[in-house]
Short mmCIF file of C-alpha atoms and ligand atoms in Angstrom, two decimals:
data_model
loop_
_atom_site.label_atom_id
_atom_site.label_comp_id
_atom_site.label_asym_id
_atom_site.label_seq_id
_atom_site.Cartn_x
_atom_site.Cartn_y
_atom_site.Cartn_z
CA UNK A 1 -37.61 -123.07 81.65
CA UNK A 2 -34.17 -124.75 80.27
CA UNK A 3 -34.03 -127.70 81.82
CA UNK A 4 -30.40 -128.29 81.56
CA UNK A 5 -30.96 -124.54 83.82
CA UNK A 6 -32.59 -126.15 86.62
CA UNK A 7 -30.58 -128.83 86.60
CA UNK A 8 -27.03 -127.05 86.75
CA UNK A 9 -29.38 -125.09 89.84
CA UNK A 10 -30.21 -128.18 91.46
CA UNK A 11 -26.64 -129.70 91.22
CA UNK A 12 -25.21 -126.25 92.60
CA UNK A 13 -27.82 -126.72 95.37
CA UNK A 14 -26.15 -129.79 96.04
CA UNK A 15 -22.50 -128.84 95.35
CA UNK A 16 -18.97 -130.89 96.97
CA UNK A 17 -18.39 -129.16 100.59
CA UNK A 18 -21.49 -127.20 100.89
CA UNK A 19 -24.92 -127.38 102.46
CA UNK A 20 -27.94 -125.28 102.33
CA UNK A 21 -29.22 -122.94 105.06
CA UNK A 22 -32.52 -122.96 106.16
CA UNK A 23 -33.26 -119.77 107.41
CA UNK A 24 -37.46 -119.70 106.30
CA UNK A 25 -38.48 -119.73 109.55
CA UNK A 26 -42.00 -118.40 109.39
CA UNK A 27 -42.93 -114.85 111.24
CA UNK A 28 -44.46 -117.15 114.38
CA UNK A 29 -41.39 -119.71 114.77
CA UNK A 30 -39.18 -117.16 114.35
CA UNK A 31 -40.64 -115.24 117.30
CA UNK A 32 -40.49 -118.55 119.14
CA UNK A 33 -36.77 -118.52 118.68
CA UNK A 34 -36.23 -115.21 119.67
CA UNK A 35 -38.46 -115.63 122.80
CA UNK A 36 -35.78 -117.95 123.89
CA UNK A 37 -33.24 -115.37 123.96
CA UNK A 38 -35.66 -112.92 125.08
CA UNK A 39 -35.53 -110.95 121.98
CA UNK A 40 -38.66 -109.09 121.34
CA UNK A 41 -39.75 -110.41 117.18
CA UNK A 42 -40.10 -107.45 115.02
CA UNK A 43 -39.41 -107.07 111.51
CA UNK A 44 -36.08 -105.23 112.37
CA UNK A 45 -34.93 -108.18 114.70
CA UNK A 46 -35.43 -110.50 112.18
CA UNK A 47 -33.49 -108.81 109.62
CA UNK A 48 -31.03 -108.30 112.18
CA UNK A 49 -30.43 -111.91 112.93
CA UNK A 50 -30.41 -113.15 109.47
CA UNK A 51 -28.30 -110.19 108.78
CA UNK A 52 -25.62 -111.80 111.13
CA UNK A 53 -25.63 -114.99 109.05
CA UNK A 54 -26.04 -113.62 105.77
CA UNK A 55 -22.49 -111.35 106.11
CA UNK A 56 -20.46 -113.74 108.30
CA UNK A 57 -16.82 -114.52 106.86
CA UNK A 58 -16.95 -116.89 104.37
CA UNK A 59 -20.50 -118.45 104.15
CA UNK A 60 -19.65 -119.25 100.72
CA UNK A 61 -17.58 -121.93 101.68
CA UNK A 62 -19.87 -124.15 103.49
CA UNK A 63 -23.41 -122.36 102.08
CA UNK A 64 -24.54 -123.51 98.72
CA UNK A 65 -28.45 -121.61 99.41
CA UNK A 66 -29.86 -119.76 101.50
CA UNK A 67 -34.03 -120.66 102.20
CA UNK A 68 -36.01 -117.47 103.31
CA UNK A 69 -39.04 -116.97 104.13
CA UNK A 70 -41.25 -114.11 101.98
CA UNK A 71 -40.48 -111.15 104.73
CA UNK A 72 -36.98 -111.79 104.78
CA UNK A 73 -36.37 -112.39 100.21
CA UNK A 74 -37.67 -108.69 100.67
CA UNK A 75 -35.57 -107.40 103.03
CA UNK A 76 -31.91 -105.84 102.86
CA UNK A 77 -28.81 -105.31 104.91
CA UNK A 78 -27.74 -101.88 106.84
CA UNK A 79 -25.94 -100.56 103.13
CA UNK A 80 -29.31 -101.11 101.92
CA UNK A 81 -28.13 -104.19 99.70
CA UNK A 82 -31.07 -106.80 99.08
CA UNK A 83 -29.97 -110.10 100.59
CA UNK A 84 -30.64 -111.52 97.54
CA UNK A 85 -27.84 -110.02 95.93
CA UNK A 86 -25.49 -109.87 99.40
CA UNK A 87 -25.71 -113.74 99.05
CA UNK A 88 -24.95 -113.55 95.13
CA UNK A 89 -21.63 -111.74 95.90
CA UNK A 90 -20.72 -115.31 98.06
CA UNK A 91 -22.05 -117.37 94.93
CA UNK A 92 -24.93 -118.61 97.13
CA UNK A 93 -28.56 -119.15 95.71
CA UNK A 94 -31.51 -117.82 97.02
CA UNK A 95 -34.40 -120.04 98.31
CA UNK A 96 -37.69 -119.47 99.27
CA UNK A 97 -40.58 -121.20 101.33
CA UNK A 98 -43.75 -121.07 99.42
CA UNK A 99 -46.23 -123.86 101.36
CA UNK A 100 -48.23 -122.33 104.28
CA UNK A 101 -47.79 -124.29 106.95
CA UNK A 102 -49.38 -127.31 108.53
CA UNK A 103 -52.69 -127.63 109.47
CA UNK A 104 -54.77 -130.35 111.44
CA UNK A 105 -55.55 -132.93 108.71
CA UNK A 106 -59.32 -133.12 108.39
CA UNK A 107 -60.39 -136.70 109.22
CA UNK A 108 -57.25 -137.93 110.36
CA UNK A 109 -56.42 -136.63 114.32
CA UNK A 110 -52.98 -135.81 115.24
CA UNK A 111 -52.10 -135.91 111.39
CA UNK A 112 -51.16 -132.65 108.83
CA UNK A 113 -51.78 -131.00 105.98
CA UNK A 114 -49.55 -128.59 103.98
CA UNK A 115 -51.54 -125.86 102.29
CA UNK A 116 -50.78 -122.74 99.95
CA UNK A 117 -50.81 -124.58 96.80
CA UNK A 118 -54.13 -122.11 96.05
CA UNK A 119 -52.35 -119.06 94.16
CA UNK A 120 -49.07 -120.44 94.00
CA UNK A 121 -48.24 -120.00 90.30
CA UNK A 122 -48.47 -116.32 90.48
CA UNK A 123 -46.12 -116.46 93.81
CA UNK A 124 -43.52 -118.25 92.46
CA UNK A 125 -43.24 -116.38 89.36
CA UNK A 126 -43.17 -113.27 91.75
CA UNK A 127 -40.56 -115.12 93.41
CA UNK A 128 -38.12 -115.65 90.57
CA UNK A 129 -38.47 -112.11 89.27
CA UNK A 130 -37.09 -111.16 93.28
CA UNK A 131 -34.16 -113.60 92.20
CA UNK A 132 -35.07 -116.88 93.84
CA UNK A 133 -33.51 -120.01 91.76
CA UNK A 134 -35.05 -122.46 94.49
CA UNK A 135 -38.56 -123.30 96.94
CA UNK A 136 -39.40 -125.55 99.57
CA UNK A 137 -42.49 -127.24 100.93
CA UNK A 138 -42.45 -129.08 103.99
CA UNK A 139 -45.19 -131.88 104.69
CA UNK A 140 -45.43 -133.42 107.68
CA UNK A 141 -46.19 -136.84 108.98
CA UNK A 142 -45.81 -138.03 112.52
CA UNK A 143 -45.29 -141.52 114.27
CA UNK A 144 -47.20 -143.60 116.95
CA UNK A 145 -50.51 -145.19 117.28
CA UNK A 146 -51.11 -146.28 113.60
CA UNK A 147 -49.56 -142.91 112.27
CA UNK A 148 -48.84 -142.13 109.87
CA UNK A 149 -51.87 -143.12 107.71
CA UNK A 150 -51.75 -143.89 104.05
CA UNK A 151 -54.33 -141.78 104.01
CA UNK A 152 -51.98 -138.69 105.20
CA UNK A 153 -49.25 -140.01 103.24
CA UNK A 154 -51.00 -139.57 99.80
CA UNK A 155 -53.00 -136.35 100.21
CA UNK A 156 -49.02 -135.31 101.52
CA UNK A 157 -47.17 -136.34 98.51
CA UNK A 158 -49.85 -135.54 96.03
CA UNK A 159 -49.46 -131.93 97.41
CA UNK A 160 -45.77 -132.01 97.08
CA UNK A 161 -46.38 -133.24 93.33
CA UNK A 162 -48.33 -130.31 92.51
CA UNK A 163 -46.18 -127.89 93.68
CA UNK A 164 -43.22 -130.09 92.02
CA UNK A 165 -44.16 -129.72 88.68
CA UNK A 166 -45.68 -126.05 88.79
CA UNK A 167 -41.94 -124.92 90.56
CA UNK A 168 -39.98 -125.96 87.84
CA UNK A 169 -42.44 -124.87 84.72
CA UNK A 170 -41.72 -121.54 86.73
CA UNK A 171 -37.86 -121.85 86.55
CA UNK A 172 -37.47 -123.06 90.31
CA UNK A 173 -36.07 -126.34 91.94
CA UNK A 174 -38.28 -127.61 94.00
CA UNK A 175 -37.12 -128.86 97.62
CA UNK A 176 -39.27 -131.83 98.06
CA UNK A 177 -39.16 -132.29 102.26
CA UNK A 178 -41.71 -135.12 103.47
CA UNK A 179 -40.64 -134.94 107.17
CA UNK A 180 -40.94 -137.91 109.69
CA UNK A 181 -41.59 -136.17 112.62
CA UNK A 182 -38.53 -137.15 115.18
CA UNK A 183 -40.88 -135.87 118.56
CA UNK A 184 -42.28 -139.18 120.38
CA UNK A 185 -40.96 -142.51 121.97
CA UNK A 186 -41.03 -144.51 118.74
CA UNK A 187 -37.85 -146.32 117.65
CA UNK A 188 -35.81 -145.92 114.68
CA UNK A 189 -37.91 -149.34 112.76
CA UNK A 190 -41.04 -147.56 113.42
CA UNK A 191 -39.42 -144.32 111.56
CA UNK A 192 -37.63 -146.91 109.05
CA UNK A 193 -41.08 -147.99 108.37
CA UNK A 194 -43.11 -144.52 107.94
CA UNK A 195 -39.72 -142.96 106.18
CA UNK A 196 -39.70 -145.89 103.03
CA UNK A 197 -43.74 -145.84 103.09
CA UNK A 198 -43.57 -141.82 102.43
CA UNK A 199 -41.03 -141.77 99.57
CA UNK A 200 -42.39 -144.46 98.00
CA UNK A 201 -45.58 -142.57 97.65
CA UNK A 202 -43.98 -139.31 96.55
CA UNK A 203 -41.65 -140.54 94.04
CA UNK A 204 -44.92 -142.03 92.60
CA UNK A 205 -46.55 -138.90 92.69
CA UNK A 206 -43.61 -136.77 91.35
CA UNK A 207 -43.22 -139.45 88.50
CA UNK A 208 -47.05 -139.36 87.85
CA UNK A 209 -47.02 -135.58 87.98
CA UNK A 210 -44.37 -135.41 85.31
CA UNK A 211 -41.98 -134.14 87.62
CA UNK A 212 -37.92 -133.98 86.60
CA UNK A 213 -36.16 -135.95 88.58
CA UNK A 214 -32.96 -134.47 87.81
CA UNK A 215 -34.16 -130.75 88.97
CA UNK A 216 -35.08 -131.45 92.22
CA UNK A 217 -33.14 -131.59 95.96
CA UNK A 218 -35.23 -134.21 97.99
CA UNK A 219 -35.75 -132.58 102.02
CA UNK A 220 -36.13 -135.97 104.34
CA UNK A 221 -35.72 -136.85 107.37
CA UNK A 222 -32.92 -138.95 108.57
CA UNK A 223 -33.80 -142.57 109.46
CA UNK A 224 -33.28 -142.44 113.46
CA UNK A 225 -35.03 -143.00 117.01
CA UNK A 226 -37.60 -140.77 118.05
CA UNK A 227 -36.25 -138.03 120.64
CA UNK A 228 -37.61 -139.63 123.30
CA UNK A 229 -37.04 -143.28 122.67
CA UNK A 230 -35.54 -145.40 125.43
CA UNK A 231 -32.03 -146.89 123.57
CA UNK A 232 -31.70 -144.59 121.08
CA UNK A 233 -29.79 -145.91 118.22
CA UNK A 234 -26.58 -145.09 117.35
CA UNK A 235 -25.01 -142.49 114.57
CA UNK A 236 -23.81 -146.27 112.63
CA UNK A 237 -27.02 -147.44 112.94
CA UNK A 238 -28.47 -144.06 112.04
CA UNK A 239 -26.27 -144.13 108.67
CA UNK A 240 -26.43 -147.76 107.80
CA UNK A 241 -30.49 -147.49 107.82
CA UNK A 242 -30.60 -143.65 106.25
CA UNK A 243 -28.92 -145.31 103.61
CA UNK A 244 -30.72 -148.02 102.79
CA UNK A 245 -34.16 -146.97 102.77
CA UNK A 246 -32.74 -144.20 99.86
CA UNK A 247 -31.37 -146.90 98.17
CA UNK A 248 -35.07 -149.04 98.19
CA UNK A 249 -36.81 -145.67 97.19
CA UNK A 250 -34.77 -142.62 95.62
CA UNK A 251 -34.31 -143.22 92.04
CA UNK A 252 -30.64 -142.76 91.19
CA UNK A 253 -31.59 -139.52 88.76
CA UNK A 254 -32.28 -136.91 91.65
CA UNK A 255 -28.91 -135.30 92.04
CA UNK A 256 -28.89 -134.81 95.54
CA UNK A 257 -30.49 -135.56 99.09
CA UNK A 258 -29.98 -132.34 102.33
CA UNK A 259 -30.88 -133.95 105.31
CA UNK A 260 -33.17 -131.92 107.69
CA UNK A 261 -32.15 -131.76 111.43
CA UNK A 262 -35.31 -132.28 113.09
CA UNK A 263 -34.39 -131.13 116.35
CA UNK A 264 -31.03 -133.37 116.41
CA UNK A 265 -28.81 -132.00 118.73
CA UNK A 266 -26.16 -130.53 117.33
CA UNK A 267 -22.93 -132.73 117.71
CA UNK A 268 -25.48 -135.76 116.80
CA UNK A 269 -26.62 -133.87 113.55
CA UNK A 270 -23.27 -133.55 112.25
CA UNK A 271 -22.01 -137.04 113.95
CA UNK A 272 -24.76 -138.53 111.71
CA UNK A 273 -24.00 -136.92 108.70
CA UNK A 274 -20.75 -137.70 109.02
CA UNK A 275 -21.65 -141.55 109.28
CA UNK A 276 -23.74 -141.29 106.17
CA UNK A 277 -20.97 -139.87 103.65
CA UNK A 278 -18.22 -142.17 105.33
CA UNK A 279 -20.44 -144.83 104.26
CA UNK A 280 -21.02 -143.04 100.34
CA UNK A 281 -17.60 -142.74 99.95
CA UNK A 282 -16.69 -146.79 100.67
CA UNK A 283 -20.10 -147.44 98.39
CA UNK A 284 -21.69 -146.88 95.03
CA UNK A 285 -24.29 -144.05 96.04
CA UNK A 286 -25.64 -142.67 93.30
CA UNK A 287 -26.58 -139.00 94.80
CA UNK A 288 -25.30 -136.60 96.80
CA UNK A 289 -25.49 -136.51 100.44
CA UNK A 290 -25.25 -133.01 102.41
CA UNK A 291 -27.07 -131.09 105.14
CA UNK A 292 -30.28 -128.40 104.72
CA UNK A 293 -30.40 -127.59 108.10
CA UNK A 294 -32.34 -124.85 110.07
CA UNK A 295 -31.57 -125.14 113.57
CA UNK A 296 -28.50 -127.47 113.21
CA UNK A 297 -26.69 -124.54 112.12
CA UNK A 298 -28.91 -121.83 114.06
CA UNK A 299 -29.27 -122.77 117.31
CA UNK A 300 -25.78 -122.26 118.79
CA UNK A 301 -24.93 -118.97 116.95
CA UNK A 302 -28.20 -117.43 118.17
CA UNK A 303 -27.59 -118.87 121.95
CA UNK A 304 -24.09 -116.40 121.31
CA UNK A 305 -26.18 -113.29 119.68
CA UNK A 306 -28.69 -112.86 122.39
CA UNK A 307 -30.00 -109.78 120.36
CA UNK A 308 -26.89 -107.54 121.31
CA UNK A 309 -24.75 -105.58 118.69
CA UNK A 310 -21.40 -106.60 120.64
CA UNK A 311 -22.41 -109.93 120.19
CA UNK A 312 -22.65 -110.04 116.70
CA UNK A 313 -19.23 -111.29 115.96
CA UNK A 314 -19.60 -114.13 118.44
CA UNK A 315 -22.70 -114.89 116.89
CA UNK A 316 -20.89 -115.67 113.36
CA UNK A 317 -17.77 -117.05 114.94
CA UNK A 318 -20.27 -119.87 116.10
CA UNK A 319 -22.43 -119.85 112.68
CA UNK A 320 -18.91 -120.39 111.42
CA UNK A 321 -18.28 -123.24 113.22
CA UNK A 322 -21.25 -125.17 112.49
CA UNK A 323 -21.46 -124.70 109.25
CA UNK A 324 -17.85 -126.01 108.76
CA UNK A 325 -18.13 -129.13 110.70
CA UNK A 326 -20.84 -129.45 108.56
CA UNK A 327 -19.40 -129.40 105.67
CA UNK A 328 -16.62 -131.59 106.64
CA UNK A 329 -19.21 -134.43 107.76
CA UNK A 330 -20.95 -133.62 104.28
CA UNK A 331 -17.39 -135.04 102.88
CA UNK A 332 -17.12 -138.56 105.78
CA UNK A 333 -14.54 -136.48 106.98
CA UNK A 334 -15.13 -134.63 110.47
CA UNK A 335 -14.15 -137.06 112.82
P1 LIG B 401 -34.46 -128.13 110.91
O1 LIG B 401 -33.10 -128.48 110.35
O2 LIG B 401 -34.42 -127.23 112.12
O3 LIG B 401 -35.33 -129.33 111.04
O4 LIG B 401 -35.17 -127.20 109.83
C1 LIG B 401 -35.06 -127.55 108.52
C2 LIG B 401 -36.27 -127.13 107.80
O5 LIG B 401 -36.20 -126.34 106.89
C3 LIG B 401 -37.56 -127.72 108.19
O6 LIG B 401 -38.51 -127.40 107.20
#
């Protein structure tokens, strides 16, 4: 691969009002979603709801990628258009989620692995042929009671290396998402703490790994209170520490940084956003700072669908909606 390609792909990933959508729910959240809703989760529903996001009015103007998962990269509209190409015709880039899942870690309880790196060359050159430009992997490390280990925290981040380097010799930008788990009572130093002790490790893993800096979007977490902390800290706070720890341990070469949600609500995962890029624009921050959000831009259009054709414009009315306060908090500039 050109690497001047994947990194004009990773800058688009990244671009001025625009976020990426993370809609690579796998078959079993997905159905956990549409239980909510009381939607039964079939292949058809699926394709039905991302469907709804995929055509609504103007994506392109707050969507810089769309991240499916590999039922949905296959699947097409009603005209029988892949959604691959329906998200072309809106100049947005297709994504796709290539780890499978997390499993208990062995030797380490209540910690995670991320597995599917077994195989994964062939995948992701399957992938690109299909028309995906982009991949993510999502490990996971959670907080409380001497968690997370190192011991998690480098058999996570070696994993994310591997799959790093073997993305991009396939032609793909790798999302690199280490996730701090927000569930639990811990408060925002404890996830200060795990955040900076996680990149460190995987920037020395992607350096040792021979990974290009300049071709990847890095996935974290932001820095901020566990849900259920007492005294939650504010979206200031929230920014002012986000920023920092990136500072101590992104190098200034990776083009760009989309925030995950993480179960935020949804005014306090814009809010927060919002306090991060008022803060870029008054400083010298060397990256990009914009939003890669799954249910932050999900939940509220889905809680309109409710599985029902008349809904449908409702549905991307409120997809709408989030995604452009979105991208006006992406710019310091929603409130
Ligand atoms: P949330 O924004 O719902 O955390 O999902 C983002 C994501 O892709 C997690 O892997």
């Amino acid at each position: 691969m050109v690497t001047a390609e994947l990194h004009a792909i990773a800058r688009k990933m990244v671009a001025r009002n625009k976020g990426i959508l993370a809609a690579d729910e796998s078959n079993a959240t997905m159905s956990k979603r549409l239980d909510s809703i009381n939607v039964a989760s079939t292949p058809e529903s699926r394709r039905q709801w991302r469907q709804l996001l995929f055509q609504t009015q103007g994506i392109g103007d707050f969507i810089s990628g769309v991240i499916m998962y590999d039922e949905t990269i296959r699947q097409s509209d009603d005209s029988g258009k892949r959604f691959v190409e329906l998200l072309a015709m809106s100049d947005i880039l297709s994504g796709i989620k290539v780890d499978k899942s997390t499993h208990d870690l062995a030797g380490a309880p209540g910690e995670f692995i991320t597995e599917g790196l077994d195989g994964i060359r062939d995948r992701l050159a399957d992938y690109y042929s299909m028309g995906a430009r982009f991949a993510k992997w999502r490990a996971l490390l959670t907080v409380g009671d001497g968690r997370p280990s190192d011991y998690a925290i480098h058999t996570n981040a070696h994993a994310l290396g591997r799959y790093a380097i073997l993305c991009q010799e396939q032609g793909l930008v790798p999302i690199v998402e280490p996730e701090i788990l927000m569930d639990g009572v811990h408060n925002i130093d404890d996830c200060l703490l795990a955040t900076k002790r996680s990149l460190t490790v995987v920037f020395e893993e992607l350096v040792a790994q021979s990974v290009d800096l300049s071709g990847i979007v890095l996935k974290p977490n932001m820095v901020i209170s566990g849900s259920d902390a007492s005294n939650r800290a504010s979206s200031t706070e929230v920014a002012r520490q986000t920023i920092d720890c990136l500072l101590e341990t992104v190098p200034a070469e990776v083009p760009g940084v989309a925030f995950l949600s993480g179960g935020q609500g949804d005014e306090e995962s814009v809010v927060n956003l919002d306090e991060i890029n008022k803060i870029a624009n008054s400083e010298r921050i060397p990256w990009e700072l914009t939003y890669s959000y799954g249910r932050g831009l999900q939940a509220a259009p889905l809680a309109k669908w409710l599985g029902k054709n008349e809904n449908v414009l409702a549905g991307q009315v409120a997809f709408q909606r989030r995604g452009l306060d979105s991208s006006a908090a992406r710019e310091g500039v929603f409130t």
